[in-house]
Coordinates of C-alpha atoms and ligand atoms in Angstrom, one line a residue:
M245 CA 88.5 95.2 82.4
A246 CA 85.9 96.8 80.0
I247 CA 82.6 98.0 80.2
R248 CA 80.5 95.7 78.2
G249 CA 77.6 97.4 76.7
P250 CA 74.0 95.6 76.4
G251 CA 73.9 93.6 73.4
P252 CA 71.2 91.7 71.6
R253 CA 69.4 89.0 74.5
P254 CA 67.5 85.7 73.7
G255 CA 64.5 85.2 75.3
G256 CA 60.7 84.3 74.1
R257 CA 58.4 87.2 73.2
P258 CA 56.9 88.2 76.7
R259 CA 53.0 88.1 77.4
L260 CA 50.1 88.6 79.6
D261 CA 50.7 84.5 80.0
L262 CA 51.4 82.2 83.4
Q263 CA 54.8 83.3 83.6
F264 CA 53.8 87.0 84.0
L265 CA 51.1 85.3 86.6
Q266 CA 54.1 83.9 88.6
R267 CA 56.6 86.8 88.0
F268 CA 53.8 89.3 89.4
L269 CA 52.8 87.3 92.2
Q270 CA 57.0 87.0 93.0
I271 CA 57.0 91.0 93.0
Q272 CA 54.0 91.0 95.3
K273 CA 55.8 88.8 98.0
V274 CA 58.1 91.8 98.2
L275 CA 55.8 94.6 98.5
F276 CA 53.4 92.8 100.6
P277 CA 56.1 90.5 103.0
S278 CA 53.5 90.5 105.7
W279 CA 50.2 92.0 106.4
S280 CA 51.5 94.2 109.1
S281 CA 53.9 95.8 106.2
Q282 CA 53.7 99.4 105.7
S283 CA 52.3 98.9 102.5
A284 CA 49.7 96.4 103.6
L285 CA 48.2 99.0 106.0
M286 CA 48.5 101.7 103.5
F287 CA 46.8 99.7 101.2
L288 CA 44.2 99.1 103.7
T289 CA 43.8 102.6 104.4
L290 CA 43.4 103.2 100.6
L291 CA 40.5 100.9 100.5
C292 CA 38.4 102.5 103.2
V293 CA 38.9 105.9 101.7
A294 CA 37.6 104.4 98.3
L295 CA 34.8 102.9 100.0
L296 CA 33.9 105.8 101.4
E297 CA 34.2 108.0 98.2
Q298 CA 32.0 105.4 96.5
L299 CA 29.2 106.1 99.1
V300 CA 29.8 109.6 98.6
I301 CA 29.9 109.3 94.6
Y302 CA 26.2 107.3 94.9
Q303 CA 24.9 110.0 96.6
V304 CA 26.1 112.8 94.4
G305 CA 25.2 110.6 91.6
L306 CA 21.6 110.7 92.8
I307 CA 21.7 114.5 92.9
P308 CA 20.4 115.2 89.2
S309 CA 17.4 112.8 89.5
Q310 CA 16.4 115.0 92.7
Y311 CA 17.0 117.7 91.3
F312 CA 14.3 117.1 88.4
G313 CA 11.7 116.3 91.4
V314 CA 12.1 119.1 93.2
L315 CA 12.3 121.6 90.1
G316 CA 9.5 119.3 88.2
N317 CA 7.3 120.0 91.6
K318 CA 8.4 123.7 91.9
D319 CA 9.4 122.9 95.3
L320 CA 11.8 125.9 96.5
N321 CA 12.2 124.8 99.8
G322 CA 13.5 121.2 98.5
F323 CA 15.7 123.1 96.3
K324 CA 17.6 125.2 98.7
T325 CA 18.0 122.0 101.0
L326 CA 19.2 120.1 98.1
T327 CA 21.5 122.5 97.0
F328 CA 23.0 122.9 100.3
L329 CA 23.3 119.2 100.7
S330 CA 25.1 118.8 96.9
V331 CA 27.4 121.6 98.0
V332 CA 28.4 119.5 101.2
L333 CA 28.6 116.0 99.2
I334 CA 30.7 117.7 96.2
V335 CA 33.2 119.6 98.8
L336 CA 33.6 115.6 100.8
Q337 CA 33.8 113.6 97.2
S338 CA 36.8 116.1 96.1
M339 CA 38.8 116.0 99.5
L340 CA 38.2 111.7 99.4
K341 CA 39.2 112.0 95.8
S342 CA 42.2 113.9 96.7
F343 CA 43.3 111.5 99.8
D344 CA 42.8 108.6 97.5
Q345 CA 45.3 110.1 94.8
F346 CA 47.6 111.0 98.2
T347 CA 47.4 107.4 99.7
C348 CA 48.2 105.8 96.0
N349 CA 51.3 108.5 95.5
L350 CA 52.5 107.1 99.2
L351 CA 51.8 103.7 98.0
Y352 CA 54.4 104.1 95.5
V353 CA 56.9 105.6 97.1
S354 CA 56.6 102.7 99.4
W355 CA 56.6 99.8 96.9
R356 CA 59.7 101.8 95.1
K357 CA 61.5 101.8 98.4
D358 CA 60.7 97.9 99.4
L359 CA 61.3 96.5 95.4
T360 CA 64.5 98.6 94.6
E361 CA 66.0 97.6 98.4
H362 CA 65.1 94.1 97.5
L363 CA 66.9 94.1 94.4
H364 CA 69.7 95.8 95.6
R365 CA 69.9 93.5 98.6
L366 CA 70.7 90.8 95.8
Y367 CA 72.9 93.1 93.1
F368 CA 74.9 94.1 96.0
R369 CA 75.8 90.6 97.5
G370 CA 78.7 89.1 97.5
R371 CA 79.6 90.0 93.5
V372 CA 76.7 89.2 92.0
Y373 CA 76.9 93.3 90.3
Y374 CA 80.4 92.2 88.6
T375 CA 79.2 88.6 87.7
L376 CA 76.4 90.4 86.1
N377 CA 77.7 93.1 84.3
V378 CA 80.7 91.4 83.1
L379 CA 80.6 87.8 82.7
R380 CA 76.7 87.1 81.9
D381 CA 74.8 88.7 78.6
D382 CA 71.6 87.5 79.1
V383 CA 69.9 90.3 81.3
D384 CA 70.5 93.4 79.6
N385 CA 70.8 96.7 81.1
P386 CA 70.6 95.9 84.6
D387 CA 70.8 99.3 86.1
Q388 CA 68.1 100.9 84.0
R389 CA 65.8 97.9 85.2
I390 CA 66.7 98.7 89.0
S391 CA 65.8 102.4 88.3
Q392 CA 63.8 103.2 85.8
D393 CA 61.7 100.3 85.2
V394 CA 61.0 99.6 88.9
E395 CA 60.3 103.2 89.1
R396 CA 57.3 103.1 86.2
F397 CA 56.1 99.9 87.7
C398 CA 55.6 101.5 90.6
R399 CA 53.8 104.1 89.6
Q400 CA 51.6 102.5 87.3
L401 CA 50.6 99.6 89.5
S402 CA 49.8 102.5 92.1
S403 CA 47.5 104.5 89.6
M404 CA 45.7 101.4 88.7
A405 CA 45.3 100.4 92.7
S406 CA 42.7 102.6 93.7
K407 CA 40.6 101.4 90.9
L408 CA 41.3 97.8 91.4
I409 CA 40.5 97.2 94.9
I410 CA 37.2 99.1 94.4
S411 CA 36.3 97.1 91.6
P412 CA 34.5 94.3 93.1
F413 CA 32.3 96.5 95.5
T414 CA 31.3 99.0 93.1
L415 CA 30.3 96.1 90.2
V416 CA 28.8 94.2 93.1
Y417 CA 26.3 97.0 94.2
Y418 CA 25.9 98.7 91.1
T419 CA 25.0 95.2 89.2
Y420 CA 22.3 94.8 92.1
Q421 CA 21.0 98.2 91.3
C422 CA 20.6 97.8 87.6
F423 CA 18.9 95.0 88.2
R424 CA 16.4 96.7 90.5
S425 CA 15.8 99.0 88.0
T426 CA 15.7 97.0 84.6
S427 CA 15.4 93.3 85.6
W428 CA 17.8 91.0 84.2
L429 CA 18.3 92.8 80.7
G430 CA 20.6 95.5 82.1
P431 CA 23.1 93.4 83.9
V432 CA 23.2 90.5 81.1
S433 CA 24.0 92.7 78.3
I434 CA 26.3 95.3 80.2
F435 CA 28.2 91.9 81.1
G436 CA 28.0 90.8 77.5
Y437 CA 29.2 94.2 76.5
F438 CA 32.4 93.8 79.0
I439 CA 33.2 90.2 77.9
L440 CA 33.2 91.4 74.2
G441 CA 35.3 94.1 74.8
T442 CA 38.1 92.2 77.2
V443 CA 38.2 89.6 74.1
V444 CA 39.3 92.3 71.9
N445 CA 41.3 93.8 74.4
R446 CA 43.3 90.6 75.2
V447 CA 43.9 90.3 71.3
V448 CA 45.5 93.6 70.7
M449 CA 47.4 94.0 73.8
G450 CA 49.8 90.5 73.2
P451 CA 52.1 92.3 70.5
I452 CA 52.0 95.5 72.4
V453 CA 53.7 93.8 75.7
A454 CA 56.1 92.3 74.0
K455 CA 56.9 95.7 71.9
L456 CA 57.3 97.5 74.9
V457 CA 59.8 95.1 76.4
Q458 CA 61.7 95.6 73.3
Q459 CA 61.7 99.2 73.9
E460 CA 62.5 99.6 77.5
K461 CA 65.7 97.2 76.2
L462 CA 66.4 100.1 73.1
E463 CA 65.7 103.0 75.7
G464 CA 68.9 101.4 78.0
D465 CA 70.7 101.2 75.0
F466 CA 70.2 104.8 73.8
R467 CA 71.2 105.8 77.4
F468 CA 74.1 103.4 78.1
K469 CA 75.9 105.1 74.4
H470 CA 75.3 108.5 75.8
M471 CA 76.8 107.2 78.9
Q472 CA 79.8 105.9 77.2
I473 CA 80.8 109.2 75.6
R474 CA 80.2 111.1 79.1
V475 CA 82.7 108.6 80.9
N476 CA 85.1 108.9 77.9
A477 CA 84.8 112.5 76.4
E478 CA 88.5 113.3 76.8
P479 CA 89.7 110.3 74.7
A480 CA 86.6 110.5 72.0
A481 CA 88.1 114.3 71.7
F482 CA 91.6 113.1 71.0
F483 CA 90.2 111.0 68.3
R484 CA 88.2 113.6 66.8
A485 CA 85.6 111.2 67.3
G486 CA 82.6 113.6 67.6
H487 CA 81.2 112.7 64.0
V488 CA 81.5 108.9 64.2
E489 CA 79.8 108.6 67.9
H490 CA 77.0 111.4 66.5
M491 CA 76.4 108.8 63.9
R492 CA 76.6 105.8 66.0
T493 CA 74.7 107.4 68.9
D494 CA 71.8 108.6 66.1
R495 CA 71.7 105.3 65.0
R496 CA 70.6 103.5 68.8
L497 CA 67.9 106.3 68.5
Q498 CA 67.2 105.4 65.1
R499 CA 66.4 102.0 66.3
L500 CA 64.7 103.6 69.6
L501 CA 62.1 105.6 67.5
K502 CA 61.3 102.8 65.0
T503 CA 60.4 100.2 67.5
Q504 CA 58.4 102.9 69.4
R505 CA 56.7 104.0 66.2
E506 CA 55.8 100.3 65.9
L507 CA 54.5 100.3 69.4
M508 CA 52.3 103.3 68.9
S509 CA 50.8 101.4 65.9
K510 CA 50.1 98.6 67.5
E511 CA 48.4 100.5 70.3
L512 CA 46.4 102.6 67.7
W513 CA 43.9 99.7 67.8
L514 CA 43.9 99.2 71.5
Y515 CA 42.9 103.0 71.7
I516 CA 40.6 102.9 69.2
G517 CA 38.7 99.7 70.9
I518 CA 38.9 101.6 74.2
N519 CA 37.2 104.8 73.2
M520 CA 34.5 102.7 71.4
F521 CA 33.9 101.0 74.4
D522 CA 33.7 103.8 76.2
Y523 CA 31.8 106.1 74.0
L524 CA 29.4 103.0 72.9
G525 CA 28.8 102.4 76.7
S526 CA 27.1 105.7 77.0
I527 CA 24.3 105.3 74.4
L528 CA 23.7 101.2 75.6
S529 CA 22.3 102.6 78.8
Y530 CA 19.9 104.6 77.6
I531 CA 19.0 101.6 75.3
V532 CA 18.8 99.5 78.6
I533 CA 16.6 102.2 80.6
A534 CA 14.2 102.7 77.4
I535 CA 13.4 98.6 77.3
P536 CA 11.1 98.7 80.7
I537 CA 9.4 102.5 79.4
F538 CA 8.5 101.4 75.9
S539 CA 7.4 97.7 77.2
G540 CA 5.0 100.2 79.6
I541 CA 6.7 99.1 82.8
Y542 CA 6.9 102.5 83.8
G543 CA 3.1 103.5 82.4
D544 CA 1.5 105.0 85.5
L545 CA 4.3 107.4 86.4
S546 CA 3.6 111.4 85.8
P547 CA 6.5 113.3 83.5
T548 CA 8.2 114.4 86.3
E549 CA 8.6 110.9 88.0
L550 CA 9.6 109.2 85.0
S551 CA 12.4 112.1 84.5
S552 CA 13.5 111.5 87.7
L553 CA 13.5 108.0 87.4
V554 CA 15.3 108.0 84.1
S555 CA 18.2 109.9 85.3
K556 CA 18.5 107.7 88.8
N557 CA 18.5 104.7 86.3
A558 CA 21.1 106.0 83.9
F559 CA 23.1 106.7 86.8
V560 CA 23.2 103.2 87.7
C561 CA 23.5 102.3 84.4
M562 CA 26.2 104.2 83.6
Y563 CA 28.5 103.8 86.7
L564 CA 28.1 99.9 85.9
I565 CA 29.1 100.1 82.4
N566 CA 31.9 103.1 84.0
C567 CA 32.8 100.3 86.6
F568 CA 33.7 98.0 83.4
S569 CA 35.1 100.8 81.2
Q570 CA 37.3 101.6 83.6
L571 CA 39.0 97.7 83.9
I572 CA 39.0 97.7 80.3
D573 CA 41.3 101.3 80.4
L574 CA 43.5 99.7 83.1
C575 CA 44.1 97.4 80.3
T576 CA 46.6 100.2 78.8
T577 CA 48.2 100.3 81.8
L578 CA 47.9 96.8 82.4
S579 CA 50.0 96.2 79.2
D580 CA 52.5 98.5 80.6
V581 CA 52.7 96.9 83.9
A582 CA 53.1 93.7 82.4
G583 CA 56.2 94.7 80.1
Y584 CA 57.9 95.9 83.2
T585 CA 56.7 93.0 85.3
H586 CA 58.8 90.8 82.9
R587 CA 61.8 93.1 82.8
I588 CA 62.0 92.8 87.0
G589 CA 60.9 89.6 87.2
E590 CA 63.7 88.2 84.7
L591 CA 66.5 90.2 86.8
Q592 CA 64.9 89.2 90.2
E593 CA 65.0 85.5 89.0
T594 CA 68.7 85.8 87.7
L595 CA 69.9 87.6 90.7
L596 CA 68.3 84.5 93.1
D597 CA 69.4 82.1 90.8
M598 CA 73.4 83.6 91.1
T599 CA 73.0 84.1 95.0
L600 CA 72.0 80.1 95.2
K601 CA 74.8 79.4 92.9
S602 CA 76.7 81.7 94.9
Q603 CA 76.1 79.6 97.8
D604 CA 76.7 76.3 95.9
G605 CA 79.9 77.9 95.5
E606 CA 80.4 79.0 92.3
F607 CA 80.5 82.8 93.1
L608 CA 81.9 83.0 96.1
D609 CA 81.4 86.2 98.4
E610 CA 83.9 87.4 101.2
S611 CA 82.1 85.7 103.7
Q612 CA 81.7 82.2 101.9
W613 CA 85.7 82.3 101.0
D614 CA 86.4 80.5 104.1
L615 CA 84.3 77.6 102.8
A616 CA 86.6 77.5 100.1
R617 CA 89.7 76.4 102.0
G618 CA 90.2 72.6 101.2
P619 CA 89.9 70.0 104.2
G620 CA 93.0 70.7 106.5
G621 CA 94.0 73.7 104.4
P622 CA 94.5 76.3 107.5
A623 CA 95.5 73.5 109.8
T624 CA 98.2 72.2 107.8
E625 CA 99.3 75.2 106.3
P626 CA 101.5 78.2 107.7
A627 CA 99.9 81.3 109.3
D628 CA 101.7 83.1 107.1
T629 CA 100.3 81.8 103.9
A630 CA 98.0 83.5 101.9
F631 CA 97.0 81.7 98.8
L632 CA 97.8 77.7 97.8
L633 CA 97.5 77.1 94.4
E634 CA 97.2 73.5 93.3
R635 CA 97.2 72.5 89.4
V636 CA 95.0 75.4 88.7
C637 CA 93.7 75.9 85.2
I638 CA 92.3 79.5 84.2
C639 CA 90.0 80.0 80.9
A640 CA 88.4 83.1 79.9
P641 CA 84.6 83.1 80.2
S642 CA 82.5 81.5 77.4
S643 CA 86.1 80.0 76.1
H644 CA 87.6 76.5 76.3
K645 CA 91.1 77.6 75.6
P646 CA 93.3 77.8 79.1
L647 CA 95.3 81.0 79.9
I648 CA 96.8 79.3 82.3
K649 CA 98.1 75.5 82.9
D650 CA 98.3 73.4 85.9
L651 CA 99.7 76.0 88.3
S652 CA 100.9 75.2 91.4
L653 CA 102.0 78.3 93.8
K654 CA 101.9 79.2 97.3
I655 CA 102.1 83.2 98.4
S656 CA 103.3 83.5 101.9
E657 CA 104.0 86.8 104.0
G658 CA 107.6 88.3 103.0
Q659 CA 107.8 86.5 99.5
S660 CA 106.3 89.3 97.1
L661 CA 105.7 88.0 93.9
L662 CA 105.6 89.4 90.3
I663 CA 103.7 88.2 87.5
T664 CA 105.0 89.2 83.8
G665 CA 104.4 88.0 80.4
N666 CA 103.0 89.3 77.2
T667 CA 99.6 90.8 76.3
G668 CA 96.6 88.4 77.0
T669 CA 98.7 86.0 78.7
G670 CA 96.4 85.9 81.7
K671 CA 98.1 87.9 84.3
T672 CA 95.0 90.1 85.4
S673 CA 92.8 87.0 84.7
L674 CA 95.2 85.2 87.7
L675 CA 94.2 88.3 89.7
R676 CA 90.7 87.5 89.0
V677 CA 91.3 84.1 90.3
L678 CA 92.8 85.2 93.2
G679 CA 90.0 87.9 94.2
G680 CA 87.2 85.1 93.6
L681 CA 86.0 86.8 90.5
W682 CA 86.3 84.1 88.2
A683 CA 86.3 80.2 89.1
S684 CA 88.9 78.6 88.2
A685 CA 88.4 76.1 85.1
R686 CA 90.6 72.7 87.3
G687 CA 92.6 72.4 90.3
S688 CA 92.1 74.3 93.9
V689 CA 92.4 77.8 94.8
Q690 CA 92.7 78.4 98.8
M691 CA 92.7 82.0 100.0
L692 CA 94.2 81.8 103.9
A693 CA 94.4 85.2 104.6
D694 CA 91.7 87.5 105.4
F695 CA 90.1 89.2 102.4
G696 CA 89.6 93.2 102.6
P697 CA 91.2 95.9 103.3
H698 CA 93.5 95.2 106.1
G699 CA 94.3 91.4 105.0
V700 CA 94.6 91.3 100.9
L701 CA 93.8 94.6 99.1
F702 CA 93.2 94.6 95.7
L703 CA 94.6 97.7 93.2
P704 CA 92.9 97.1 90.1
Q705 CA 94.7 98.6 86.6
K706 CA 91.7 100.8 86.7
P707 CA 91.7 102.9 89.7
F708 CA 88.1 103.1 91.2
F709 CA 87.1 106.4 93.0
T710 CA 84.2 106.8 95.0
D711 CA 81.8 109.9 94.7
G712 CA 82.7 112.2 97.7
T713 CA 85.6 113.7 100.0
L714 CA 89.2 113.4 99.7
R715 CA 89.1 111.7 102.9
E716 CA 86.4 109.0 101.7
Q717 CA 89.0 108.4 98.6
V718 CA 91.7 107.7 100.8
I719 CA 90.0 105.4 103.8
Y720 CA 88.0 103.9 100.9
P721 CA 86.5 100.9 101.0
L722 CA 86.4 101.5 105.1
K723 CA 83.1 103.5 105.6
E724 CA 84.7 105.6 108.5
I725 CA 87.9 106.1 109.9
Y726 CA 90.4 103.7 111.7
P727 CA 87.9 103.3 115.5
D728 CA 91.5 103.8 117.6
S729 CA 92.7 106.5 115.5
G730 CA 90.7 109.4 116.8
S731 CA 92.0 112.9 115.5
T732 CA 95.1 111.3 114.4
D733 CA 93.7 110.2 111.0
D734 CA 93.9 113.7 110.0
E735 CA 97.5 113.5 110.4
R736 CA 97.7 110.0 109.1
I737 CA 96.0 110.9 105.7
M738 CA 98.2 114.0 105.1
R739 CA 101.7 111.8 105.7
F740 CA 100.6 109.1 103.2
L741 CA 99.3 111.9 100.8
E742 CA 102.4 113.8 101.3
L743 CA 104.5 109.9 100.9
A744 CA 102.3 109.5 97.8
G745 CA 103.2 113.1 96.5
L746 CA 99.8 114.4 96.5
S747 CA 100.3 116.9 99.3
S748 CA 98.9 119.5 96.8
L749 CA 95.1 117.9 96.3
V750 CA 94.5 118.9 99.8
A751 CA 94.7 122.5 98.6
R752 CA 92.7 121.7 95.5
T753 CA 89.9 120.3 97.5
E754 CA 90.3 122.8 100.1
G755 CA 90.7 120.2 103.1
L756 CA 90.1 116.5 103.4
D757 CA 86.3 117.0 104.0
Q758 CA 85.3 119.4 101.7
Q759 CA 82.5 117.9 99.1
V760 CA 83.3 118.1 95.4
D761 CA 81.1 118.0 92.9
W762 CA 83.5 117.1 90.7
N763 CA 84.4 113.5 88.8
W764 CA 87.7 112.3 90.3
Y765 CA 88.4 110.5 86.9
D766 CA 87.7 113.9 84.7
V767 CA 90.2 116.1 87.2
L768 CA 93.1 113.6 88.1
S769 CA 95.5 112.8 85.5
P770 CA 96.1 109.1 85.5
G771 CA 99.8 109.4 87.5
E772 CA 97.9 111.1 90.3
M773 CA 95.1 108.5 90.1
Q774 CA 97.5 106.1 90.9
R775 CA 99.4 108.1 93.2
L776 CA 96.0 108.3 95.1
S777 CA 95.2 104.7 95.3
F778 CA 99.0 104.1 96.9
A779 CA 97.8 106.8 99.6
R780 CA 94.9 104.3 100.3
L781 CA 97.2 101.5 100.1
F782 CA 99.6 103.1 103.1
Y783 CA 96.5 104.5 105.0
L784 CA 95.0 100.7 104.8
Q785 CA 98.2 98.9 105.6
P786 CA 96.9 95.1 104.2
K787 CA 99.1 92.8 105.3
Y788 CA 99.2 91.8 101.1
A789 CA 98.7 94.1 98.4
V790 CA 98.0 93.0 95.0
L791 CA 99.1 95.4 92.2
D792 CA 97.6 95.3 88.8
E793 CA 99.9 97.6 87.0
A794 CA 99.2 99.6 89.4
T795 CA 102.2 102.0 88.6
S796 CA 102.4 102.2 84.7
A797 CA 101.9 105.8 84.3
L798 CA 104.5 106.9 87.2
T799 CA 108.3 107.1 86.3
E800 CA 110.6 103.9 87.5
E801 CA 111.9 106.7 90.5
V802 CA 108.3 107.3 91.4
E803 CA 107.8 103.6 91.6
S804 CA 110.4 102.5 93.4
E805 CA 109.5 105.1 96.0
L806 CA 106.2 103.8 96.6
Y807 CA 107.1 100.2 96.6
R808 CA 109.7 100.8 99.2
V809 CA 107.1 102.7 101.4
G810 CA 104.7 100.0 100.8
Q811 CA 107.5 97.8 101.6
Q812 CA 108.6 99.7 104.9
L813 CA 104.9 99.2 106.4
G814 CA 105.5 95.5 105.9
M815 CA 103.4 94.4 103.1
T816 CA 103.9 91.7 100.6
F817 CA 103.0 92.3 97.3
I818 CA 101.7 90.3 94.5
S819 CA 102.1 92.5 91.4
V820 CA 101.6 92.4 88.0
G821 CA 104.0 94.6 85.8
H822 CA 106.4 94.7 83.1
R823 CA 109.8 96.5 84.1
R824 CA 112.8 94.7 85.4
S825 CA 113.3 97.3 88.3
L826 CA 110.1 96.3 90.1
E827 CA 112.4 92.6 90.8
K828 CA 113.9 93.7 93.4
F829 CA 110.9 94.4 95.7
H830 CA 110.0 90.8 95.1
S831 CA 111.4 87.4 95.9
L832 CA 109.5 85.3 93.1
V833 CA 108.6 86.2 89.6
L834 CA 106.2 84.0 87.6
R835 CA 106.3 84.5 83.9
L836 CA 103.4 83.5 81.6
C837 CA 104.5 82.4 78.2
G838 CA 101.5 81.9 76.8
D839 CA 99.0 78.6 75.8
G840 CA 99.1 77.8 79.3
R841 CA 102.9 77.7 79.9
W842 CA 104.2 79.6 82.6
E843 CA 107.8 79.6 84.4
L844 CA 108.3 80.3 88.5
T845 CA 111.8 81.6 89.3
R846 CA 113.2 83.0 92.8
I847 CA 115.0 86.6 92.1
K848 CA 118.5 86.0 93.7
V849 CA 119.1 88.6 96.5
E850 CA 121.8 90.9 94.9
Ligands
LIG961 N1 85.1 89.1 80.7 C1 85.8 88.3 79.9 N2 85.1 87.8 78.9 C2 86.1 86.9 78.0 N3 87.3 86.9 77.7 C3 88.2 88.0 78.4 C4 87.2 88.7 79.6 N4 88.1 89.3 80.0 C5 89.7 89.1 79.7 N5 89.2 88.1 78.6 C6 90.1 87.3 77.7 O1 90.9 86.6 78.5 C7 92.5 86.9 78.1 C8 93.4 87.4 79.5 O2 93.0 88.7 79.6 P1 94.0 89.0 80.9 O3 93.2 90.5 81.3 O4 94.3 88.2 82.0 O5 95.5 89.6 80.1 P2 96.5 90.1 80.7 O6 97.6 89.5 80.6 O7 96.2 91.1 82.1 O8 96.9 91.4 79.7 P3 97.5 92.7 79.6 O9 99.0 92.7 79.9 O10 96.9 93.6 78.6 O11 96.7 93.4 80.8 C9 92.5 87.8 77.2 O12 92.7 87.5 75.4 C10 91.1 88.8 76.7 O13 90.4 89.5 76.2

């Protein structure tokens, strides 16, 4: 099975529309499952801190106007008291602001945890990760969406959180204060100014969201290319493929940078709009204040009282404008959040859809295999039957040409089956159907034995090693040692490593439990990897071992020895292989002849 690279994906241009809102609300359901959840409690704390901070900010904002008063009146005692009060308020404000930031950071971690764990639950359910990565091509780079996009989404959202929750309160309060100073003129002109700013931003933001999504996809493609080289460094080096890979990797980089440049050109207009809004806003506050002054409303005030009043009113108006400016500034963050929302939402929808389909039986997971047993299957079939296939037809995904047609087959204990045939005739595909990775196009497939390490165990063509110690490789996919084996487990593992011809590996890893910082694929030869897979097989001792060319890198003698040990341990084999020498370990041979044809023969015991 090859790793499929991300390809071009269909799909419309993502925008800030109803679909965005739906996807955003879907994600919010994960972040706030209930109001007693950790995120919700932190959110409430943030609200309290932000409200307190606003109270202090208001007091700090009035300090300059009070200074105008005490300095204008040459009031020394008033000046000392005011300075002391100012220092206390400023210390308090700094602390509250830092605590506000700290709570936002905690929210970020909590949201990231909830969202990633939620996606993991869907992704690792049954074989969804396989189907999504290998069989479907409508969602690009699921790994990037789960790791990077979720991280950025949560970071941006948490940076917006404090401003967003406090905005309704500050807007109402400062609108009221502004109305008191300038009557209806101040609030109306500031609101009009904000509406204008929003309309302009909305227009320039649409194309930015779409570009951002495209940029994220290209970012994933670029990273994938590097990962491909990392995984295949050795074959690439044998091909002296540095030059061609350099060219291809640079090509992906160029595509990414081109999109980034286009994104930045589009963002330029947004930045111009935002900066202009910010700076024009500071003048607007004086224009609004100037009107009542020039119309003589404050004609009876002394110059000191007037400057104090102008300072106070300017603060109130400017703060109201600042509230709006912050909302407009949030548009840039919101455009990022919208991009990530679409990518995460799309993944979530696909995962949910696949989970639903798996419940309908399209992608079966381990626990659901029982449901696939036909009516009367287990009752009428002897207990020693593992697979029962009736008139099964197998096609490769997105192809209607059958690889295997009308195959009827029963695989029972002690009746090992050898599958042979030319390249591409569907040998591995048949195993995929037996393993539930692919659905058959027609006919019925019943798996009557327990799936899992002690029932039916698959050794794929490409050995799979997890990260971790030598012990973890041998006992995989078990998480821990046999409960009843206790301290004898070490002895068993050592014995099976020896039987697989890998005793020397224990010295290399300096013990079974020594953490190694290497990649198993880089340090083991293909033959050693296959031997290690057999050590795993001997350790787990399944009833049925499904082996897909599991000895292709080994000599005939070693292959026979490994099969012999497996046989002694009581395993029934379902093997894909080409060597005739394998026949003596099997009772039946299924030869796939291409174009859907097949032959099943019993091997004569000599
Ligand atoms: N994920 C996939 N999507 C589309 N086609 C696929 C996929 N996997 C396999 N195929 C195609 O299905 C056909 C059968 O593949 P399969 O792996 O079963 O061949 P095989 O008989 O095991 O070959 P080999 O002896 O080379 O291992 C091939 O033509 C292959 O290209």
